[in-house]
C-alpha cells in the first residue's frame, strides 16, 4: 500500500494510524511518503502513489478530491507574549520578522498560498525574514526568539516547544483544510480503502470546533 501525506502529519496522526492498520493487516507492506501536499498531488496524478491526504488547495487536475476530512487553524507563534495578546492581523504579520517553513515549495505550498491571499486582501506584502524547509525548524527558531512563525495548531500542540512559546489566532481566520486525493477513475486496493477509513476515524477524534480554539486561546491568555 502506497500513500502520501503532508509533511507534518507525523506529528499527530501517522503513528497511531499506522499502528492500527498494521495490527489489522500484518501482512501488508506499507509505504507512507511524507511530502509537501503539492508533491503528493503530483505523485498521485502520475500513479506513483495510490492515494494521499493533502492540505488544500492543490492543483486538482486529474484528481478526485474528497470533501474536507479535517479542519485546523494556522496560528501566529511567538516567544514574545506581547505579540500574542490579541489576534494577529496580516498588517501586523507584514511588520514582523517571520520564520516560515516550506522554503523549497514556497510558491506551491498550500499554507504559503493562503498566506499570500490573506496579505493581498489586506493590501500588504508579507516577506519572510528566514525561510526553512520544515515546520519543526521554524518552531525551534521561534522558541529561541529569532522571529515569529505560523504553524498549524495541531502541530504546535504536539511539538516540544509548545511550553516555550505563546500563540494567537490570525484575524481574519486562517483556516487549513485537509482532504483525500485519488487519481480520477482509479480503482483503490482494499488495503488503501481500509487505511483511508481508519484515517477518517483518527481525524474525527482530532477535530476541534472554533469554540474549542477560542477557549484554548483564552486559557493561555489567563496563564
CSV table of C-alpha atoms in Angstrom, one decimal:
chain,number,residue,atom,x,y,z
A,1,UNK,CA,0.0,0.0,0.0
A,2,UNK,CA,1.5,3.3,-1.1
A,3,UNK,CA,0.1,6.5,0.4
A,4,UNK,CA,1.2,10.1,0.5
A,5,UNK,CA,0.7,12.7,3.3
A,6,UNK,CA,1.6,16.3,4.0
A,7,UNK,CA,4.9,16.5,5.8
A,8,UNK,CA,3.8,17.4,9.3
A,9,UNK,CA,1.3,14.5,9.6
A,10,UNK,CA,3.9,12.5,11.5
A,11,UNK,CA,3.5,15.0,14.4
A,12,UNK,CA,0.0,14.0,15.4
A,13,UNK,CA,-1.6,11.5,13.0
A,14,UNK,CA,0.6,8.8,11.4
A,15,UNK,CA,2.0,6.8,14.3
A,16,UNK,CA,-1.4,5.8,15.8
A,17,UNK,CA,-2.9,5.3,12.4
A,18,UNK,CA,-0.1,3.0,11.1
A,19,UNK,CA,-0.2,1.1,14.4
A,20,UNK,CA,-3.9,0.4,14.0
A,21,UNK,CA,-3.6,-0.5,10.3
A,22,UNK,CA,-0.6,-2.9,10.9
A,23,UNK,CA,-2.5,-4.8,13.6
A,24,UNK,CA,-5.4,-5.3,11.3
A,25,UNK,CA,-3.3,-6.2,8.2
A,26,UNK,CA,0.1,-7.5,9.5
A,27,UNK,CA,1.0,-9.0,6.1
A,28,UNK,CA,0.5,-5.8,4.1
A,29,UNK,CA,3.7,-3.8,3.2
A,30,UNK,CA,3.2,-0.2,4.0
A,31,UNK,CA,4.8,2.8,2.2
A,32,UNK,CA,4.0,6.2,3.6
A,33,UNK,CA,5.6,9.1,1.8
A,34,UNK,CA,5.6,12.5,3.6
A,35,UNK,CA,6.0,15.3,1.2
A,36,UNK,CA,4.6,18.7,0.6
A,37,UNK,CA,0.9,18.5,-0.5
A,38,UNK,CA,1.7,19.8,-3.9
A,39,UNK,CA,4.2,17.0,-4.5
A,40,UNK,CA,1.8,14.4,-3.1
A,41,UNK,CA,-0.8,15.6,-5.6
A,42,UNK,CA,1.7,15.2,-8.5
A,43,UNK,CA,2.7,11.7,-7.4
A,44,UNK,CA,-0.9,10.5,-7.2
A,45,UNK,CA,-1.7,12.1,-10.5
A,46,UNK,CA,1.3,10.2,-12.1
A,47,UNK,CA,0.4,6.9,-10.4
A,48,UNK,CA,3.5,6.8,-8.2
A,49,UNK,CA,1.2,6.8,-5.1
A,50,UNK,CA,-2.2,5.2,-4.9
A,51,UNK,CA,-3.8,8.0,-2.8
A,52,UNK,CA,-2.9,10.8,-0.5
A,53,UNK,CA,-4.0,13.1,2.3
A,54,UNK,CA,-3.2,16.7,1.5
A,55,UNK,CA,-3.7,20.3,2.7
A,56,UNK,CA,-5.9,22.3,0.4
A,57,UNK,CA,-5.7,24.0,-2.1
A,58,UNK,CA,-3.8,21.8,-4.5
A,59,UNK,CA,-3.8,21.5,-8.3
A,60,UNK,CA,-6.7,19.1,-8.7
A,61,UNK,CA,-6.1,18.4,-12.4
A,62,UNK,CA,-6.6,14.6,-13.0
A,63,UNK,CA,-7.5,14.0,-9.4
A,64,UNK,CA,-10.6,13.3,-7.3
A,65,UNK,CA,-10.6,15.4,-4.2
A,66,UNK,CA,-12.8,14.4,-1.2
A,67,UNK,CA,-14.7,16.8,1.0
A,68,UNK,CA,-12.5,18.1,3.8
A,69,UNK,CA,-12.0,15.4,6.4
A,70,UNK,CA,-10.2,17.7,8.9
A,71,UNK,CA,-10.2,21.4,9.6
A,72,UNK,CA,-7.5,23.2,11.6
A,73,UNK,CA,-6.4,26.8,12.1
A,74,UNK,CA,-3.0,28.3,11.4
A,75,UNK,CA,-1.8,30.4,14.3
A,76,UNK,CA,0.9,33.0,14.9
A,77,UNK,CA,3.5,31.7,17.3
A,78,UNK,CA,6.0,33.8,19.2
A,79,UNK,CA,8.4,33.7,22.1
A,80,UNK,CA,7.3,37.3,22.9
A,81,UNK,CA,4.0,37.1,24.9
A,82,UNK,CA,3.2,40.7,23.9
A,83,UNK,CA,3.0,39.5,20.3
A,84,UNK,CA,0.1,37.2,21.0
A,85,UNK,CA,-2.1,39.2,23.4
A,86,UNK,CA,-4.6,39.8,20.7
A,87,UNK,CA,-5.4,38.1,17.4
A,88,UNK,CA,-2.8,39.0,14.8
A,89,UNK,CA,-3.7,40.7,11.5
A,90,UNK,CA,-2.0,40.4,8.1
A,91,UNK,CA,-0.8,44.0,8.5
A,92,UNK,CA,0.9,43.1,11.8
A,93,UNK,CA,2.4,40.0,10.2
A,94,UNK,CA,3.9,42.2,7.5
A,95,UNK,CA,5.8,44.2,10.1
A,96,UNK,CA,7.2,41.2,12.0
A,97,UNK,CA,10.3,39.1,11.5
A,98,UNK,CA,8.8,35.9,10.3
A,99,UNK,CA,10.4,32.5,10.1
A,100,UNK,CA,8.4,30.5,7.5
A,101,UNK,CA,8.7,26.8,6.5
A,102,UNK,CA,8.4,25.1,3.1
A,103,UNK,CA,11.2,27.1,1.6
A,104,UNK,CA,11.5,24.8,-1.4
A,105,UNK,CA,7.8,24.8,-2.1
A,106,UNK,CA,7.1,28.4,-1.3
A,107,UNK,CA,5.1,29.1,-4.5
A,108,UNK,CA,3.1,25.8,-4.4
A,109,UNK,CA,2.7,25.1,-0.7
A,110,UNK,CA,-1.0,25.4,0.3
A,111,UNK,CA,-0.3,27.4,3.5
A,112,UNK,CA,2.0,29.8,1.8
A,113,UNK,CA,-0.5,30.3,-1.0
A,114,UNK,CA,-3.3,31.1,1.5
A,115,UNK,CA,-1.0,33.5,3.3
A,116,UNK,CA,-0.4,35.3,0.0
A,117,UNK,CA,-4.2,35.6,-0.4
A,118,UNK,CA,-4.7,37.0,3.1
A,119,UNK,CA,-1.9,39.5,2.5
A,120,UNK,CA,-3.3,40.6,-0.9
A,121,UNK,CA,-6.8,41.0,0.6
A,122,UNK,CA,-5.4,43.3,3.3
A,123,UNK,CA,-3.3,45.3,0.8
A,124,UNK,CA,0.0,44.3,2.4
A,125,UNK,CA,3.1,42.2,1.5
A,126,UNK,CA,4.4,39.6,3.8
A,127,UNK,CA,8.1,38.7,3.4
A,128,UNK,CA,9.8,36.1,5.5
A,129,UNK,CA,12.9,37.1,7.5
A,130,UNK,CA,14.1,33.4,7.4
A,131,UNK,CA,12.9,30.5,5.3
A,132,UNK,CA,13.5,26.9,6.3
A,133,UNK,CA,12.3,23.6,4.9
A,134,UNK,CA,10.4,22.1,7.9
A,135,UNK,CA,7.8,23.5,10.3
A,136,UNK,CA,9.8,21.8,13.1
A,137,UNK,CA,12.8,24.0,12.4
A,138,UNK,CA,10.6,27.2,12.2
A,139,UNK,CA,9.2,26.4,15.6
A,140,UNK,CA,12.6,25.8,17.1
A,141,UNK,CA,13.9,29.1,15.8
A,142,UNK,CA,10.8,30.8,17.0
A,143,UNK,CA,11.3,29.4,20.5
A,144,UNK,CA,14.8,30.8,20.5
A,145,UNK,CA,13.4,34.3,19.8
A,146,UNK,CA,14.7,34.6,16.3
A,147,UNK,CA,11.3,35.6,15.0
A,148,UNK,CA,7.6,34.7,15.0
A,149,UNK,CA,6.2,31.9,12.8
A,150,UNK,CA,3.0,30.5,11.5
A,151,UNK,CA,2.0,26.9,12.3
A,152,UNK,CA,-0.9,24.6,12.3
A,153,UNK,CA,-2.4,24.5,15.8
A,154,UNK,CA,-2.4,20.6,15.8
A,155,UNK,CA,1.4,20.7,15.1
A,156,UNK,CA,2.0,23.2,17.8
A,157,UNK,CA,0.1,21.2,20.4
A,158,UNK,CA,2.2,18.1,19.6
A,159,UNK,CA,5.6,19.9,19.4
A,160,UNK,CA,8.0,20.1,22.3
A,161,UNK,CA,8.4,23.9,22.0
A,162,UNK,CA,4.8,24.4,22.9
A,163,UNK,CA,5.6,25.3,26.5
A,164,UNK,CA,8.2,27.9,25.5
A,165,UNK,CA,6.0,29.9,23.2
A,166,UNK,CA,2.6,31.5,23.0
A,167,UNK,CA,0.2,31.7,20.1
A,168,UNK,CA,-2.7,33.8,18.8
A,169,UNK,CA,-5.2,33.2,16.0
A,170,UNK,CA,-4.9,35.2,12.8
A,171,UNK,CA,-7.7,37.6,12.1
A,172,UNK,CA,-9.4,37.1,9.7
A,173,UNK,CA,-9.3,33.3,10.5
A,174,UNK,CA,-6.5,31.4,8.7
A,175,UNK,CA,-8.2,28.1,8.2
A,176,UNK,CA,-6.5,24.9,7.0
A,177,UNK,CA,-8.5,22.0,5.4
A,178,UNK,CA,-7.3,18.5,4.6
A,179,UNK,CA,-8.8,16.1,2.1
A,180,UNK,CA,-8.1,12.8,0.4
A,181,UNK,CA,-7.0,12.6,-3.2
A,182,UNK,CA,-7.0,9.8,-5.7
A,183,UNK,CA,-6.5,9.7,-9.4
A,184,UNK,CA,-9.7,10.1,-11.4
A,185,UNK,CA,-11.3,6.7,-12.1
A,186,UNK,CA,-8.6,4.9,-10.1
A,187,UNK,CA,-9.6,1.5,-8.5
A,188,UNK,CA,-8.2,1.6,-5.0
A,189,UNK,CA,-6.9,-1.6,-3.4
A,190,UNK,CA,-8.8,-2.9,-0.3
A,191,UNK,CA,-5.8,-2.1,1.8
A,192,UNK,CA,-5.8,1.6,0.8
A,193,UNK,CA,-9.5,1.8,1.4
A,194,UNK,CA,-9.1,0.4,4.8
A,195,UNK,CA,-6.2,2.8,5.6
A,196,UNK,CA,-8.3,5.8,4.5
A,197,UNK,CA,-11.3,4.7,6.6
A,198,UNK,CA,-9.0,4.4,9.6
A,199,UNK,CA,-7.6,7.8,8.9
A,200,UNK,CA,-11.0,9.3,8.9
A,201,UNK,CA,-11.7,7.8,12.3
A,202,UNK,CA,-8.5,9.2,13.7
A,203,UNK,CA,-9.1,12.6,12.3
A,204,UNK,CA,-12.6,12.8,13.7
A,205,UNK,CA,-11.0,12.3,17.1
A,206,UNK,CA,-8.6,15.2,16.4
A,207,UNK,CA,-11.3,17.6,15.1
A,208,UNK,CA,-12.0,20.7,17.2
A,209,UNK,CA,-14.5,23.5,16.8
A,210,UNK,CA,-14.0,27.3,16.7
A,211,UNK,CA,-15.3,27.4,20.2
A,212,UNK,CA,-12.5,24.9,21.3
A,213,UNK,CA,-9.8,27.0,19.7
A,214,UNK,CA,-11.2,30.2,21.3
A,215,UNK,CA,-11.4,28.5,24.7
A,216,UNK,CA,-7.8,27.3,24.5
A,217,UNK,CA,-6.6,30.8,23.5
A,218,UNK,CA,-8.4,32.4,26.4
A,219,UNK,CA,-6.9,29.8,28.8
A,220,UNK,CA,-3.5,30.6,27.5
A,221,UNK,CA,-4.0,34.4,28.0
A,222,UNK,CA,-5.0,33.8,31.6
A,223,UNK,CA,-1.9,31.8,32.1
